[in-house]
Structure formats: C-alpha cells, structure tokens
Short mmCIF file of N, CA and C in Angstrom, two decimals:
data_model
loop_
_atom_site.label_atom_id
_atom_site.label_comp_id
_atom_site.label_asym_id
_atom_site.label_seq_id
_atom_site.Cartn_x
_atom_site.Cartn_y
_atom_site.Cartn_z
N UNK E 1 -131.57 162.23 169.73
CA UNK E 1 -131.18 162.33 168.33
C UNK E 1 -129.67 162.18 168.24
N UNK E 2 -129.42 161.39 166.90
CA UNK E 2 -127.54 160.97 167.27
C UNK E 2 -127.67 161.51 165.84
N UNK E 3 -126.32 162.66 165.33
CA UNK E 3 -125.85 163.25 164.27
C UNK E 3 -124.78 161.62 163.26
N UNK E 4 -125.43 161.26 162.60
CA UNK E 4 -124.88 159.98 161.65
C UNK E 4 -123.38 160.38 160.84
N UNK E 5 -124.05 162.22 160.49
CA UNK E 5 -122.37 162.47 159.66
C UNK E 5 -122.78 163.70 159.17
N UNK E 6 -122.17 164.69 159.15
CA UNK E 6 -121.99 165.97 158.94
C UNK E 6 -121.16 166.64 157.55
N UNK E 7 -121.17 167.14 156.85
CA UNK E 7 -120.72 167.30 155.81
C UNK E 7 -121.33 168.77 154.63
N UNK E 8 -120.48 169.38 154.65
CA UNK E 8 -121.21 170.20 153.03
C UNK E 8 -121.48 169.26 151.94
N UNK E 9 -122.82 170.56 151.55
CA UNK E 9 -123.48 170.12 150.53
C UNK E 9 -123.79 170.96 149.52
N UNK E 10 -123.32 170.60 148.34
CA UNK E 10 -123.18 172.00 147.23
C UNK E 10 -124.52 171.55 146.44
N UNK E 11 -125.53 172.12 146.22
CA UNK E 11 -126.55 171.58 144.93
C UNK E 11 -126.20 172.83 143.65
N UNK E 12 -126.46 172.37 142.69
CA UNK E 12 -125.93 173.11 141.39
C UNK E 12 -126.69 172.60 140.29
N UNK E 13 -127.42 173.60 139.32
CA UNK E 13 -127.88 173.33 138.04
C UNK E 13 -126.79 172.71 137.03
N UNK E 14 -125.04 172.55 137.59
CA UNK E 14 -124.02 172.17 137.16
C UNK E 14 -123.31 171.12 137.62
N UNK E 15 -123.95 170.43 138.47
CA UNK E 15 -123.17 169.43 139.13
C UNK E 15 -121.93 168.69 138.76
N UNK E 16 -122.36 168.36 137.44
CA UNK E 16 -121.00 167.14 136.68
C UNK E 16 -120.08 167.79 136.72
N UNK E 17 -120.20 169.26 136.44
CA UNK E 17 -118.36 170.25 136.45
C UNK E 17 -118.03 170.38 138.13
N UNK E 18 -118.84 170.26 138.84
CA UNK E 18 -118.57 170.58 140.43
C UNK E 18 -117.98 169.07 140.87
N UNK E 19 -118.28 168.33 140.65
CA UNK E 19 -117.97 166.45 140.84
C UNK E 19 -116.74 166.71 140.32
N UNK E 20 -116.31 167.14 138.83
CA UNK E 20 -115.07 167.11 138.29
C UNK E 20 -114.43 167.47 139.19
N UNK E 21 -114.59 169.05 139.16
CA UNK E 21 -113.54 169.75 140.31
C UNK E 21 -113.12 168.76 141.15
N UNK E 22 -114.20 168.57 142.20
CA UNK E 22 -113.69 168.11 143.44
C UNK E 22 -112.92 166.65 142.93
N UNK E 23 -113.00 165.94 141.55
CA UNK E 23 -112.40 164.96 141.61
C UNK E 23 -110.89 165.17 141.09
N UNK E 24 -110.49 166.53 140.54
CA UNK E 24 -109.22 166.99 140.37
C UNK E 24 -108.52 167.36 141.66
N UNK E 25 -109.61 167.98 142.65
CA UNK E 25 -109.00 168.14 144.12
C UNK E 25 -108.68 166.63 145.22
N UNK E 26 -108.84 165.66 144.39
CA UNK E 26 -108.56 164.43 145.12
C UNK E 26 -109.56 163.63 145.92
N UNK E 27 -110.66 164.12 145.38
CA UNK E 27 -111.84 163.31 146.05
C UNK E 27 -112.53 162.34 145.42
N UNK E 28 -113.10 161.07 145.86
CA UNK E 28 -113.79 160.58 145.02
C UNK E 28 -114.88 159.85 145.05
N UNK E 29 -115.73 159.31 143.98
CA UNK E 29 -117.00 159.03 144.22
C UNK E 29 -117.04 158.12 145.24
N UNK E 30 -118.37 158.07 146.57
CA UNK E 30 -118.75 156.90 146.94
C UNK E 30 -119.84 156.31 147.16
N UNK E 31 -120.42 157.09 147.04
CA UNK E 31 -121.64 156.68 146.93
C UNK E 31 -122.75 157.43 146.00
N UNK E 32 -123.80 157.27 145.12
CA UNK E 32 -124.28 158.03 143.72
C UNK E 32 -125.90 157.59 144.18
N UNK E 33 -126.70 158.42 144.77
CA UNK E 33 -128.25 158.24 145.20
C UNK E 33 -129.06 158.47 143.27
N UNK E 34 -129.36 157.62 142.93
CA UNK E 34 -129.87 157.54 141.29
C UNK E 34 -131.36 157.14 141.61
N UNK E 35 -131.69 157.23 142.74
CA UNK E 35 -133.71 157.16 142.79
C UNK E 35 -134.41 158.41 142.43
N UNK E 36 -133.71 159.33 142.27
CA UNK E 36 -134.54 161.31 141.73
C UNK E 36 -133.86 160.95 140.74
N UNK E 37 -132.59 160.61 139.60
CA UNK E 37 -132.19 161.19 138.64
C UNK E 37 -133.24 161.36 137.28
N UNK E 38 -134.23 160.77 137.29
CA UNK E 38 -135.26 160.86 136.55
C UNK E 38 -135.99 162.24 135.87
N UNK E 39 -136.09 162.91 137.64
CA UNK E 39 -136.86 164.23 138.40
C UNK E 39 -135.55 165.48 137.81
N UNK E 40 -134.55 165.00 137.70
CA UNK E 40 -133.51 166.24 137.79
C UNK E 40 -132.69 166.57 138.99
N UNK E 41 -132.95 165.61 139.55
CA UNK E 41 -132.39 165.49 140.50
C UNK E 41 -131.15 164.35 141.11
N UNK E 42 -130.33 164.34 141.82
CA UNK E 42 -129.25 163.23 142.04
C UNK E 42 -128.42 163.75 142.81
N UNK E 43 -127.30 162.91 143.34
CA UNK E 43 -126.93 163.24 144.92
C UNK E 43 -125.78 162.08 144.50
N UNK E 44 -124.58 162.79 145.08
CA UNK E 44 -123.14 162.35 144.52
C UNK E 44 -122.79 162.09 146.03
N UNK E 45 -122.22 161.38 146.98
CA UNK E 45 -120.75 161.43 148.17
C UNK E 45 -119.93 161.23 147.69
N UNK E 46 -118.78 162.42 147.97
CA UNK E 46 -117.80 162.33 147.46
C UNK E 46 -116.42 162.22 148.77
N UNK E 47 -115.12 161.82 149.03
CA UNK E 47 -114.54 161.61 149.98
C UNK E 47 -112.99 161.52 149.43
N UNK E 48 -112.06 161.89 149.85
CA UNK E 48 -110.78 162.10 149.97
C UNK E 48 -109.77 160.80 150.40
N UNK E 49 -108.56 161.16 150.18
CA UNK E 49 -108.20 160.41 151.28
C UNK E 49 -107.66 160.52 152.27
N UNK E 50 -107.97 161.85 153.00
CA UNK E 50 -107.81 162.25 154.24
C UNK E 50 -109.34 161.87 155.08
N UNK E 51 -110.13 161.75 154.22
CA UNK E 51 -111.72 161.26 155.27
C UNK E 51 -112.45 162.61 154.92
N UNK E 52 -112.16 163.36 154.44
CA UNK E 52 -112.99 164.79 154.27
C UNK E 52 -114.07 164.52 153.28
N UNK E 53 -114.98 165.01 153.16
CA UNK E 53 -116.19 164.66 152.30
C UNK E 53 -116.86 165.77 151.74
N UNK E 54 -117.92 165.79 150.92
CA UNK E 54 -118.42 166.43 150.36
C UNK E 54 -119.81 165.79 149.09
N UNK E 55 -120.63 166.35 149.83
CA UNK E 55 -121.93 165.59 148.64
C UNK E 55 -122.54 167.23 147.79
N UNK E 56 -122.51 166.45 146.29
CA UNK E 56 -122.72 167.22 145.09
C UNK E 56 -124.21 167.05 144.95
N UNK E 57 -125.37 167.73 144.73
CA UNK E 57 -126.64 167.04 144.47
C UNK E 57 -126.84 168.39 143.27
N UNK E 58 -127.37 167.96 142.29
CA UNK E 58 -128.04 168.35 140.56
C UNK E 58 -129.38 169.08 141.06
N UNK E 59 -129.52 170.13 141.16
CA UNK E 59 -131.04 170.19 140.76
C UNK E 59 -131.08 171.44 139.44
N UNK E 60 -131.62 171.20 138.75
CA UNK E 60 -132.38 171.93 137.32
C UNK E 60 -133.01 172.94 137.62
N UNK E 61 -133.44 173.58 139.35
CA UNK E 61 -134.47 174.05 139.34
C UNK E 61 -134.27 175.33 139.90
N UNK E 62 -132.41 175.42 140.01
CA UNK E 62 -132.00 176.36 140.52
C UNK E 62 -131.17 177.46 139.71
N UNK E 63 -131.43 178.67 139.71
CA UNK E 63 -130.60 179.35 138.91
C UNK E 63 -128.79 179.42 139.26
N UNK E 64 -128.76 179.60 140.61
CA UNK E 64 -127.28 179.42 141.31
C UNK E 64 -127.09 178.40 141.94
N UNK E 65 -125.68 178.35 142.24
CA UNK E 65 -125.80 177.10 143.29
C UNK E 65 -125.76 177.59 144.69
N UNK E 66 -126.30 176.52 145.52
CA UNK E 66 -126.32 176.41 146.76
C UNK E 66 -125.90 175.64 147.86
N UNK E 67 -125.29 176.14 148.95
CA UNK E 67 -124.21 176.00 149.74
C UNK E 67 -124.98 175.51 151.02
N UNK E 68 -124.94 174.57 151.82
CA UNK E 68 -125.61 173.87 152.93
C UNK E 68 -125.03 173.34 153.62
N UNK E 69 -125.43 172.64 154.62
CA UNK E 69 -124.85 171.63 155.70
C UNK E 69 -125.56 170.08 155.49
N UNK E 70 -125.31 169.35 155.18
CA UNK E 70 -125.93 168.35 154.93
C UNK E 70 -125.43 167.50 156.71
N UNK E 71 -126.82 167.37 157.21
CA UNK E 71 -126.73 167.17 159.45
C UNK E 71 -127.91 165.29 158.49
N UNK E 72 -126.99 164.24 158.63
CA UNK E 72 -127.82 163.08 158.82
C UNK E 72 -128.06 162.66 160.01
N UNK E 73 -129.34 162.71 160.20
CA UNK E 73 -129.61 161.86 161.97
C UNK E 73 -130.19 160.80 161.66
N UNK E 74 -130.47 159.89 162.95
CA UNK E 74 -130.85 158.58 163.58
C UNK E 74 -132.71 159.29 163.39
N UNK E 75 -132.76 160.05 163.82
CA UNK E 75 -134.44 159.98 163.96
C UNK E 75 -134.79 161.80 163.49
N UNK E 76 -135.38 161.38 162.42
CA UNK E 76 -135.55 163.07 161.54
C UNK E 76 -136.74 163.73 162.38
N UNK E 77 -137.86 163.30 162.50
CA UNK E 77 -138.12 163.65 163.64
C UNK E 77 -138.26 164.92 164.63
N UNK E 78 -137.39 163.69 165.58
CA UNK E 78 -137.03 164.30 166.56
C UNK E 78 -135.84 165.51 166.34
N UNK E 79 -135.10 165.54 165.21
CA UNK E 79 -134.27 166.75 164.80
C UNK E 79 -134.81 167.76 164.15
N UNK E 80 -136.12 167.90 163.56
CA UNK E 80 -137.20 168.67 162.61
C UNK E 80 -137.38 169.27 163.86
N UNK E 81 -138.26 168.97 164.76
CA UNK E 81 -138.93 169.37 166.25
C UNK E 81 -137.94 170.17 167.67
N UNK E 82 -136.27 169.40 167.19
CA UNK E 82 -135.35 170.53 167.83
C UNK E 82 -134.87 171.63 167.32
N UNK E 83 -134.79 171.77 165.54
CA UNK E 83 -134.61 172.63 164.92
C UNK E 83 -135.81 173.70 164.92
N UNK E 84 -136.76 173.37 164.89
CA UNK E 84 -138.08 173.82 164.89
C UNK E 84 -137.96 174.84 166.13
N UNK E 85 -137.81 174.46 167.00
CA UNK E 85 -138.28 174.67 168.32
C UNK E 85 -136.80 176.01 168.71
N UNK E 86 -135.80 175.67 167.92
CA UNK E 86 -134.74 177.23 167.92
C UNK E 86 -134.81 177.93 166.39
N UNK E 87 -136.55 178.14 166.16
CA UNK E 87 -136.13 178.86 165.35
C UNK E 87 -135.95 179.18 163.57
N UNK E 88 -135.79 177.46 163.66
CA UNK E 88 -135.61 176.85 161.86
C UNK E 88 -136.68 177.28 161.21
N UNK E 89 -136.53 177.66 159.65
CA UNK E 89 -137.92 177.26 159.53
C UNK E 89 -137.50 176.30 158.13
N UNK E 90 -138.25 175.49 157.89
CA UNK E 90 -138.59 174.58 156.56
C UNK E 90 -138.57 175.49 155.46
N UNK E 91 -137.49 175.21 154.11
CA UNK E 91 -137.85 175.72 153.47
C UNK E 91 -138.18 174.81 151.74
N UNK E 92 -138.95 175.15 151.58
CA UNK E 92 -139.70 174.31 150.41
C UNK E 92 -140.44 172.56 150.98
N UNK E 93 -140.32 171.47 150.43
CA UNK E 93 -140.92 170.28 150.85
C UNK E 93 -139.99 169.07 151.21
N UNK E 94 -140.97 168.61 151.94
CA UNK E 94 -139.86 167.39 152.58
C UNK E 94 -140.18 166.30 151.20
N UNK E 95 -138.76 165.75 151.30
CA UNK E 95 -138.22 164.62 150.24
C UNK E 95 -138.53 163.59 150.77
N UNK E 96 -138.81 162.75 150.28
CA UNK E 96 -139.07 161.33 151.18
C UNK E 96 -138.96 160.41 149.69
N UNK E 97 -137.54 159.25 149.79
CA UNK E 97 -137.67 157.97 148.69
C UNK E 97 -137.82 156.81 149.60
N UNK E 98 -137.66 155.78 148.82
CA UNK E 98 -137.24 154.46 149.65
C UNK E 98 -136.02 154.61 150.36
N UNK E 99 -135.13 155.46 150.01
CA UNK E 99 -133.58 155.59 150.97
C UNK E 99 -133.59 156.03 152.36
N UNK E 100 -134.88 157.57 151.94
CA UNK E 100 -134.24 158.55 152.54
C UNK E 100 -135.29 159.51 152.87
N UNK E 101 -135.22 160.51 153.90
CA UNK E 101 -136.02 161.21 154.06
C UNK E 101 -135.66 162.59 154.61
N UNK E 102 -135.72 163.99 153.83
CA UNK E 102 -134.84 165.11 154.26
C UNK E 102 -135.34 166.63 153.77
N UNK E 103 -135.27 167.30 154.60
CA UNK E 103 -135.68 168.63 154.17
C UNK E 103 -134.58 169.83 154.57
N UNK E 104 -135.24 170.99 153.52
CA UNK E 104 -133.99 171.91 153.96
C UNK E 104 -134.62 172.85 155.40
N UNK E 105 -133.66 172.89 156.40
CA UNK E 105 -133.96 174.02 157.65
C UNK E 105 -132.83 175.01 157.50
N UNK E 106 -133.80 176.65 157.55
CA UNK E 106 -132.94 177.56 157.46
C UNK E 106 -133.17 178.10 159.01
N UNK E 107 -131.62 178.52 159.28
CA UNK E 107 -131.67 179.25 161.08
C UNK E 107 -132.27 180.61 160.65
N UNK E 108 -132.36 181.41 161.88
CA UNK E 108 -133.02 182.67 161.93
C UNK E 108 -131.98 183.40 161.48
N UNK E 109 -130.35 183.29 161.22
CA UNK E 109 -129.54 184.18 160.94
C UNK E 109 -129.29 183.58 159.25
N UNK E 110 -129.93 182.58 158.81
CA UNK E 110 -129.72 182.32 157.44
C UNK E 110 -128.84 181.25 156.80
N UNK E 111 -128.10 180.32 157.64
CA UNK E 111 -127.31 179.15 157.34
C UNK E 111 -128.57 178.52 157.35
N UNK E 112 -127.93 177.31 156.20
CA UNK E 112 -128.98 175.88 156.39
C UNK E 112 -128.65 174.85 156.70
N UNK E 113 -129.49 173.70 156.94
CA UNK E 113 -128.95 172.68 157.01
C UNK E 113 -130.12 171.54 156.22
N UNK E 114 -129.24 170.56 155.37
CA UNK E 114 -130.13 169.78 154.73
C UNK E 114 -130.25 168.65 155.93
N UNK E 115 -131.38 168.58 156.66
CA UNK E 115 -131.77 167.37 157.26
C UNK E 115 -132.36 165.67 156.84
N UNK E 116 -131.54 165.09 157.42
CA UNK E 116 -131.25 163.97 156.37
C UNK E 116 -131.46 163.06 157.16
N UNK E 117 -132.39 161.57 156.94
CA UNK E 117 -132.52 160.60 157.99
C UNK E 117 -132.23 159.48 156.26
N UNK E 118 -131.27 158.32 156.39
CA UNK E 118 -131.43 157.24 155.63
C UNK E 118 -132.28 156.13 156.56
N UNK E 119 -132.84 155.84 155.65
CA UNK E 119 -133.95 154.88 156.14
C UNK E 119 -133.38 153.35 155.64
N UNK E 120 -133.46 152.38 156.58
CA UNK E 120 -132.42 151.21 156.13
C UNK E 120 -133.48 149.92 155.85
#
C-alpha cells in the first residue's frame, strides 16, 4: 500500500464559512469533488502557497463539525485490511462514486482517518 497524500479533513454542516476562513488564511481552491453535491454532500482541496493543504467536505447530516485525517492510498483495500487488522473499526458506510472510494476508520484510542482510494 503507497500513502498518495495525507492531509486534514474538516466536514461541517457549514462548510462555505470554513472554505472562507481558510481562504482569508491564504489558501486556495483546487480541486471541488461536485458528484455528492446533490446528496448534501461535497468535498473542497484547498492548498496554500507554502504546499500545506486542507480538504473542506459539507455534510447536512452533522450537528458539529468534524476533524479527521484524510490517508489517500494506491489500493483501499489493502489499507481497510491493515487498519482493520490494528484495531480500526469502520465507522458508518463506505462511499464509493465514479472518482472515488472511502470510508471513515476510527483507532482504538479515537483519531480517524478518512480512507480514500481515487479511482482513475
């Protein structure tokens, strides 16, 4: 399994004011995933110009926001089955579009990580 790119990931019933922020803090859009925005859902990369990053994702379905690791690999997989295997557990359902395919894993001490494979 090869880690593609590592990055926080804020999801928020508020996203557009969280995008602002970070675009007053000098970051900016680069990429905008618009295949969920339908669902209530959507997924912002956002990037600096130091290279630092940060992806914003909308969901409606949350009362607070939530704070993650967004871990993209080469083969989801095989990173589900190493996470698995120390411990992770899945929490809620795996996402799967034409892009992309990703679920949330929480460790046994309570960090997460959004596991993320783009599918090309």
């Amino acid at each position: 399994m090869k880690i593609t790119s590592f990055s926080p990931l804020i999801v928020s019933n508020q996203a557009d004011s969280v995008v602002q922020l970070f675009e007053e803090l000098g970051f900016e859009k680069r990429h905008q995933q618009t295949e969920l925005m339908e669902t209530g859902l959507g997924d912002v990369t956002m990037k600096d110009a130091n290279g630092n990053r940060v992806d914003v994702a909308n969901s409606t379905m949350l009362p607070r926001d939530l704070t993650l690791i967004r871990m993209n690999v080469d083969d989801f997989d095989e990173a589900f089955a190493m996470l698995t295997a120390r411990g992770f557990k899945q929490q809620g359902q795996t996402v799967e579009t034409l892009s992309s395919k990703s679920a949330m894993m929480v460790s046994p001490s309570g960090f997460a990580f959004d596991l993320c494979q783009h599918i090309k």
